[in-house]
CSV table of C-alpha atoms in Angstrom, one decimal:
chain,number,residue,atom,x,y,z
A,1,MET,CA,24.8,-9.6,-44.9
A,2,GLU,CA,22.0,-7.7,-46.7
A,3,PRO,CA,18.8,-9.5,-47.2
A,4,THR,CA,18.8,-9.4,-50.9
A,5,GLU,CA,22.3,-10.8,-51.1
A,6,PRO,CA,22.1,-14.2,-53.1
A,7,ARG,CA,22.8,-16.9,-50.7
A,8,LEU,CA,21.9,-20.4,-49.4
A,9,ILE,CA,19.9,-20.1,-46.2
A,10,THR,CA,20.2,-23.2,-44.0
A,11,SER,CA,18.3,-24.2,-40.9
A,12,VAL,CA,17.9,-27.5,-38.9
A,13,GLU,CA,14.7,-28.4,-37.1
A,14,ARG,CA,13.4,-31.7,-35.7
A,15,GLY,CA,15.7,-33.8,-37.8
A,16,VAL,CA,15.0,-31.8,-41.1
A,17,ALA,CA,17.5,-29.6,-42.8
A,18,THR,CA,15.9,-27.0,-45.2
A,19,VAL,CA,18.2,-25.3,-47.5
A,20,VAL,CA,16.2,-22.1,-49.2
A,21,ILE,CA,17.7,-20.7,-52.7
A,22,ALA,CA,17.6,-17.0,-52.0
A,23,ASN,CA,18.4,-14.5,-54.9
A,24,PRO,CA,15.2,-12.5,-55.0
A,25,ALA,CA,16.3,-10.0,-57.5
A,26,LYS,CA,16.8,-12.8,-60.0
A,27,ARG,CA,14.2,-15.3,-59.2
A,28,ASN,CA,16.5,-17.2,-57.2
A,29,ALA,CA,18.9,-17.8,-59.9
A,30,MET,CA,22.1,-19.6,-58.7
A,31,THR,CA,25.2,-17.5,-58.7
A,32,THR,CA,28.6,-18.8,-59.1
A,33,ALA,CA,29.2,-18.4,-55.5
A,34,MET,CA,26.0,-20.2,-54.5
A,35,TRP,CA,26.9,-23.2,-57.2
A,36,ARG,CA,30.5,-23.4,-55.3
A,37,SER,CA,29.0,-23.4,-51.9
A,38,LEU,CA,26.3,-26.0,-52.2
A,39,PRO,CA,28.7,-29.3,-52.0
A,40,GLU,CA,30.5,-28.1,-49.0
A,41,LEU,CA,27.1,-27.1,-47.4
A,42,LEU,CA,25.5,-30.6,-48.1
A,43,GLU,CA,28.8,-32.3,-46.8
A,44,ARG,CA,28.4,-30.3,-43.1
A,45,LEU,CA,24.7,-31.3,-43.2
A,46,ALA,CA,25.5,-35.0,-44.0
A,47,ALA,CA,28.0,-35.0,-41.3
A,48,ASP,CA,25.5,-33.5,-38.5
A,49,PRO,CA,23.8,-36.5,-36.7
A,50,SER,CA,21.0,-34.5,-36.0
A,51,VAL,CA,19.8,-34.5,-39.5
A,52,ARG,CA,17.9,-37.2,-41.0
A,53,ALA,CA,16.3,-35.8,-44.2
A,54,LEU,CA,16.6,-32.8,-46.1
A,55,VAL,CA,14.4,-30.2,-47.9
A,56,LEU,CA,15.5,-27.9,-50.9
A,57,THR,CA,13.1,-25.0,-51.7
A,58,GLY,CA,13.4,-21.4,-53.0
A,59,ALA,CA,12.8,-18.2,-51.3
A,60,GLY,CA,9.3,-16.6,-51.7
A,61,ASN,CA,7.5,-17.7,-54.7
A,62,THR,CA,10.0,-19.3,-56.9
A,63,PHE,CA,12.0,-22.3,-56.7
A,64,CYS,CA,14.8,-21.5,-58.8
A,65,ALA,CA,14.9,-19.8,-62.5
A,66,GLY,CA,18.1,-21.5,-63.3
A,67,ALA,CA,21.9,-20.4,-63.3
A,68,ASP,CA,22.5,-16.7,-63.2
A,69,ILE,CA,23.3,-15.9,-66.7
A,70,SER,CA,25.8,-13.4,-66.1
A,71,ALA,CA,27.9,-16.3,-64.9
A,72,LEU,CA,28.1,-17.5,-68.3
A,73,ARG,CA,30.5,-14.6,-69.1
A,74,GLU,CA,33.1,-16.3,-67.0
A,75,GLY,CA,32.9,-19.3,-69.5
A,76,ALA,CA,30.0,-21.7,-70.2
A,77,GLU,CA,32.1,-24.7,-69.7
A,78,THR,CA,33.4,-23.7,-66.2
A,79,ALA,CA,29.7,-22.4,-64.9
A,80,GLN,CA,28.3,-25.7,-66.1
A,81,GLY,CA,30.8,-27.7,-64.3
A,82,LEU,CA,30.0,-26.0,-61.0
A,83,ALA,CA,26.3,-26.7,-61.8
A,84,VAL,CA,27.0,-30.4,-62.3
A,85,ALA,CA,29.3,-30.6,-59.3
A,86,ALA,CA,26.5,-29.2,-57.2
A,87,GLU,CA,23.7,-31.6,-58.7
A,88,GLU,CA,26.2,-34.6,-58.3
A,89,ALA,CA,26.5,-33.6,-54.4
A,90,LEU,CA,22.8,-33.4,-54.0
A,91,ALA,CA,22.1,-36.7,-55.7
A,92,ALA,CA,24.9,-38.2,-53.7
A,93,PHE,CA,23.4,-37.0,-50.5
A,94,PRO,CA,23.1,-40.1,-48.3
A,95,LEU,CA,19.9,-38.9,-46.6
A,96,PRO,CA,16.2,-38.7,-48.0
A,97,THR,CA,16.0,-35.3,-49.9
A,98,LEU,CA,12.7,-33.6,-51.1
A,99,ALA,CA,12.5,-30.7,-53.4
A,100,ALA,CA,9.5,-28.1,-52.5
A,101,VAL,CA,8.7,-26.4,-55.6
A,102,ARG,CA,6.4,-23.2,-56.2
A,103,GLY,CA,6.7,-20.9,-59.3
A,104,TYR,CA,9.6,-21.5,-61.7
A,105,CYS,CA,11.8,-24.5,-61.4
A,106,VAL,CA,14.0,-24.0,-64.8
A,107,GLY,CA,17.2,-24.7,-66.0
A,108,GLY,CA,19.7,-25.1,-63.2
A,109,GLY,CA,16.7,-25.0,-60.9
A,110,GLY,CA,15.4,-28.1,-62.7
A,111,GLN,CA,18.9,-30.0,-62.3
A,112,LEU,CA,18.8,-29.4,-58.6
A,113,ALA,CA,15.1,-30.6,-58.2
A,114,ALA,CA,16.1,-33.5,-60.3
A,115,ALA,CA,19.0,-34.6,-58.5
A,116,CYS,CA,16.5,-34.8,-55.2
A,117,ASP,CA,14.9,-38.1,-54.3
A,118,LEU,CA,11.5,-36.7,-54.5
A,119,ARG,CA,9.6,-33.5,-55.6
A,120,PHE,CA,6.4,-32.0,-54.4
A,121,ALA,CA,5.2,-29.0,-56.3
A,122,GLU,CA,2.6,-26.3,-55.8
A,123,GLU,CA,-0.3,-26.0,-58.4
A,124,GLY,CA,0.7,-23.2,-60.9
A,125,ALA,CA,4.6,-24.5,-60.7
A,126,SER,CA,6.2,-24.5,-64.0
A,127,PHE,CA,9.3,-26.7,-65.1
A,128,GLY,CA,11.6,-26.2,-68.0
A,129,VAL,CA,14.9,-27.2,-69.3
A,130,THR,CA,16.3,-24.5,-71.4
A,131,PRO,CA,19.9,-24.9,-72.8
A,132,ALA,CA,18.4,-25.0,-76.3
A,133,LYS,CA,17.6,-21.1,-75.9
A,134,LEU,CA,21.2,-20.4,-75.3
A,135,GLY,CA,22.9,-23.0,-77.5
A,136,ILE,CA,24.3,-25.0,-74.5
A,137,VAL,CA,24.8,-28.8,-74.7
A,138,TYR,CA,23.3,-30.2,-71.4
A,139,PRO,CA,25.3,-32.2,-69.6
A,140,ALA,CA,25.4,-36.1,-70.3
A,141,SER,CA,24.6,-36.9,-66.6
A,142,SER,CA,21.9,-34.6,-66.1
A,143,THR,CA,20.5,-35.7,-69.5
A,144,ARG,CA,20.5,-39.3,-68.1
A,145,ARG,CA,19.1,-38.2,-64.8
A,146,LEU,CA,16.3,-36.4,-66.7
A,147,VAL,CA,15.5,-39.5,-68.8
A,148,SER,CA,15.4,-41.9,-65.7
A,149,LEU,CA,12.6,-39.4,-64.2
A,150,VAL,CA,10.4,-38.6,-67.2
A,151,GLY,CA,11.4,-41.3,-69.9
A,152,PRO,CA,13.1,-40.5,-73.4
A,153,ALA,CA,10.1,-38.8,-75.1
A,154,THR,CA,9.3,-36.3,-72.4
A,155,ALA,CA,13.3,-35.6,-71.8
A,156,LYS,CA,13.4,-34.7,-75.6
A,157,HIS,CA,10.4,-32.5,-75.6
A,158,LEU,CA,12.2,-30.5,-72.8
A,159,LEU,CA,15.4,-30.5,-74.2
A,160,PHE,CA,14.5,-29.8,-77.7
A,161,SER,CA,12.1,-27.1,-77.2
A,162,GLY,CA,12.8,-25.6,-74.0
A,163,GLU,CA,9.2,-24.9,-73.6
A,164,LEU,CA,7.7,-25.0,-70.0
A,165,ILE,CA,5.4,-27.5,-68.7
A,166,GLY,CA,2.9,-27.2,-65.8
A,167,THR,CA,2.2,-29.2,-62.7
A,168,GLU,CA,-0.3,-31.4,-64.7
A,169,ARG,CA,2.0,-32.5,-66.9
A,170,ALA,CA,5.0,-32.7,-64.6
A,171,LEU,CA,2.8,-35.3,-62.5
A,172,ARG,CA,1.8,-37.3,-65.1
A,173,THR,CA,5.3,-37.7,-66.6
A,174,GLY,CA,6.8,-38.4,-63.2
A,175,LEU,CA,8.7,-35.1,-63.0
A,176,VAL,CA,7.1,-34.3,-59.9
A,177,ASP,CA,5.7,-36.9,-57.3
A,178,GLU,CA,2.8,-34.7,-55.4
A,179,VAL,CA,1.1,-31.5,-56.7
A,180,LEU,CA,-0.5,-29.7,-53.7
A,181,PRO,CA,-3.1,-26.8,-54.0
A,182,ALA,CA,-2.2,-23.2,-53.3
A,183,GLY,CA,-1.3,-22.5,-49.8
A,184,GLY,CA,-0.8,-26.5,-49.2
A,185,LEU,CA,2.8,-27.0,-49.9
A,186,ASP,CA,4.3,-26.0,-46.9
A,187,GLY,CA,2.2,-27.9,-44.7
A,188,ARG,CA,2.7,-31.1,-46.7
A,189,VAL,CA,6.4,-30.7,-47.1
A,190,GLU,CA,6.8,-30.1,-43.2
A,191,GLU,CA,4.3,-33.3,-42.5
A,192,TYR,CA,6.3,-35.6,-45.1
A,193,ALA,CA,9.7,-34.5,-43.9
A,194,GLY,CA,8.7,-35.4,-40.6
A,195,VAL,CA,7.6,-38.7,-41.7
A,196,LEU,CA,11.1,-39.4,-43.4
A,197,ALA,CA,12.8,-38.4,-40.4
A,198,SER,CA,10.9,-40.9,-38.1
A,199,ARG,CA,11.8,-43.7,-40.3
A,200,SER,CA,14.7,-46.0,-40.3
A,201,LEU,CA,17.7,-44.3,-41.9
A,202,LEU,CA,19.2,-47.8,-42.6
A,203,THR,CA,16.3,-48.8,-44.6
A,204,GLN,CA,16.4,-45.6,-46.6
A,205,ALA,CA,20.1,-45.3,-47.2
A,206,ALA,CA,19.9,-49.0,-48.6
A,207,ALA,CA,16.8,-48.4,-50.7
A,208,LYS,CA,18.5,-45.2,-52.0
A,209,GLU,CA,21.6,-47.0,-53.4
A,210,PHE,CA,19.4,-50.0,-54.7
A,211,ALA,CA,17.0,-47.5,-56.4
A,212,THR,CA,20.0,-46.1,-58.3
A,213,GLY,CA,20.8,-49.3,-59.8
A,214,ARG,CA,24.0,-50.5,-57.7
A,215,THR,CA,24.4,-54.0,-57.5
A,216,ASP,CA,27.6,-54.3,-55.6
A,217,ARG,CA,26.6,-53.4,-52.1
A,218,ASP,CA,23.9,-56.4,-51.1
A,219,ALA,CA,26.5,-58.0,-48.6
A,220,HIS,CA,27.4,-54.7,-47.3
A,221,TRP,CA,23.7,-53.8,-46.4
A,222,ALA,CA,23.0,-57.3,-45.2
A,223,ALA,CA,25.7,-56.9,-42.7
A,224,GLU,CA,24.5,-53.1,-41.6
A,225,ALA,CA,21.2,-54.5,-40.8
A,226,ARG,CA,22.6,-57.4,-38.9
A,227,GLY,CA,24.8,-55.0,-36.7
A,228,GLY,CA,22.9,-51.7,-36.9
A,229,GLY,CA,19.9,-52.5,-34.4
A,230,ASP,CA,17.3,-50.8,-36.6
A,231,THR,CA,15.6,-54.0,-37.3
A,232,ALA,CA,15.3,-55.3,-33.6
A,233,GLU,CA,14.2,-51.9,-32.6
A,234,GLY,CA,11.4,-51.8,-35.3
A,235,VAL,CA,10.1,-55.3,-34.4
A,236,THR,CA,10.1,-54.8,-30.6
A,237,ALA,CA,8.3,-51.4,-31.1
A,238,PHE,CA,5.8,-52.8,-33.2
A,239,LEU,CA,5.2,-55.6,-30.9
A,240,GLU,CA,5.0,-52.9,-27.8
A,241,ARG,CA,2.7,-50.8,-29.6
A,242,ARG,CA,4.9,-47.6,-29.5
A,243,ALA,CA,6.8,-45.7,-32.1
A,244,PRO,CA,10.4,-47.0,-33.0
A,245,ARG,CA,13.5,-45.1,-31.8
A,246,PHE,CA,15.6,-45.9,-34.8
A,247,THR,CA,19.4,-45.0,-34.1
A,248,TRP,CA,21.4,-46.4,-37.2
A,249,THR,CA,23.4,-43.8,-38.7
A,250,PRO,CA,26.3,-44.2,-41.5
A,251,GLY,CA,29.0,-45.9,-40.4
A,252,ALA,CA,27.7,-46.9,-36.8
A,253,THR,CA,28.3,-50.5,-37.2
A,254,GLY,CA,31.9,-50.1,-38.6
């Protein structure tokens, strides 16, 4: 495979899966093949018992400049459908997800970042939602997700104008959760992802569902807590003044 070929690069280290969007010739724009491959890739990572958290980032100095516009020649509706399917697969990923953003996070890149649980950005990053520049109707599900992050006013500003905003405004409006100085993003992401991987996946999985507004799984998670073993391990580890060894995984209690 040639180094410049557009692709998604995956690695797993110390419980953290990293997915890198790599299309350097086009500022890491997502091609049709990349959109198609992401849901299957995420499914494989979700089934890997060694994975406890996921980081999504871009190669080099850009997160993702959006969808490869050449894909729109195949039909805007088809291209948008692939992007939404990838976005929804990322949002439904059962483990904690973190977008590590530097440079441009625009269009389809913004969709992917918004679908992650958390977003950390390096100073100087730029965010934008740009369908108004192309006369495209932004997907309803993506619009609702954006509104849930930044509120109606900022969502309208982004969608109506297509203008880019910087990290200061992104942080103030809730589009990003932390802003790091130049050179500080990788270290902070590695540190935080390690923290996520060390915590109880039972707690995280339940919290992820509850935070999305689900109200029909209270009994399910109560049963998982009773039979999963993480609560007993956490309390015991605290009393013994040692790091807990959490073992719960989805489906572990039947």
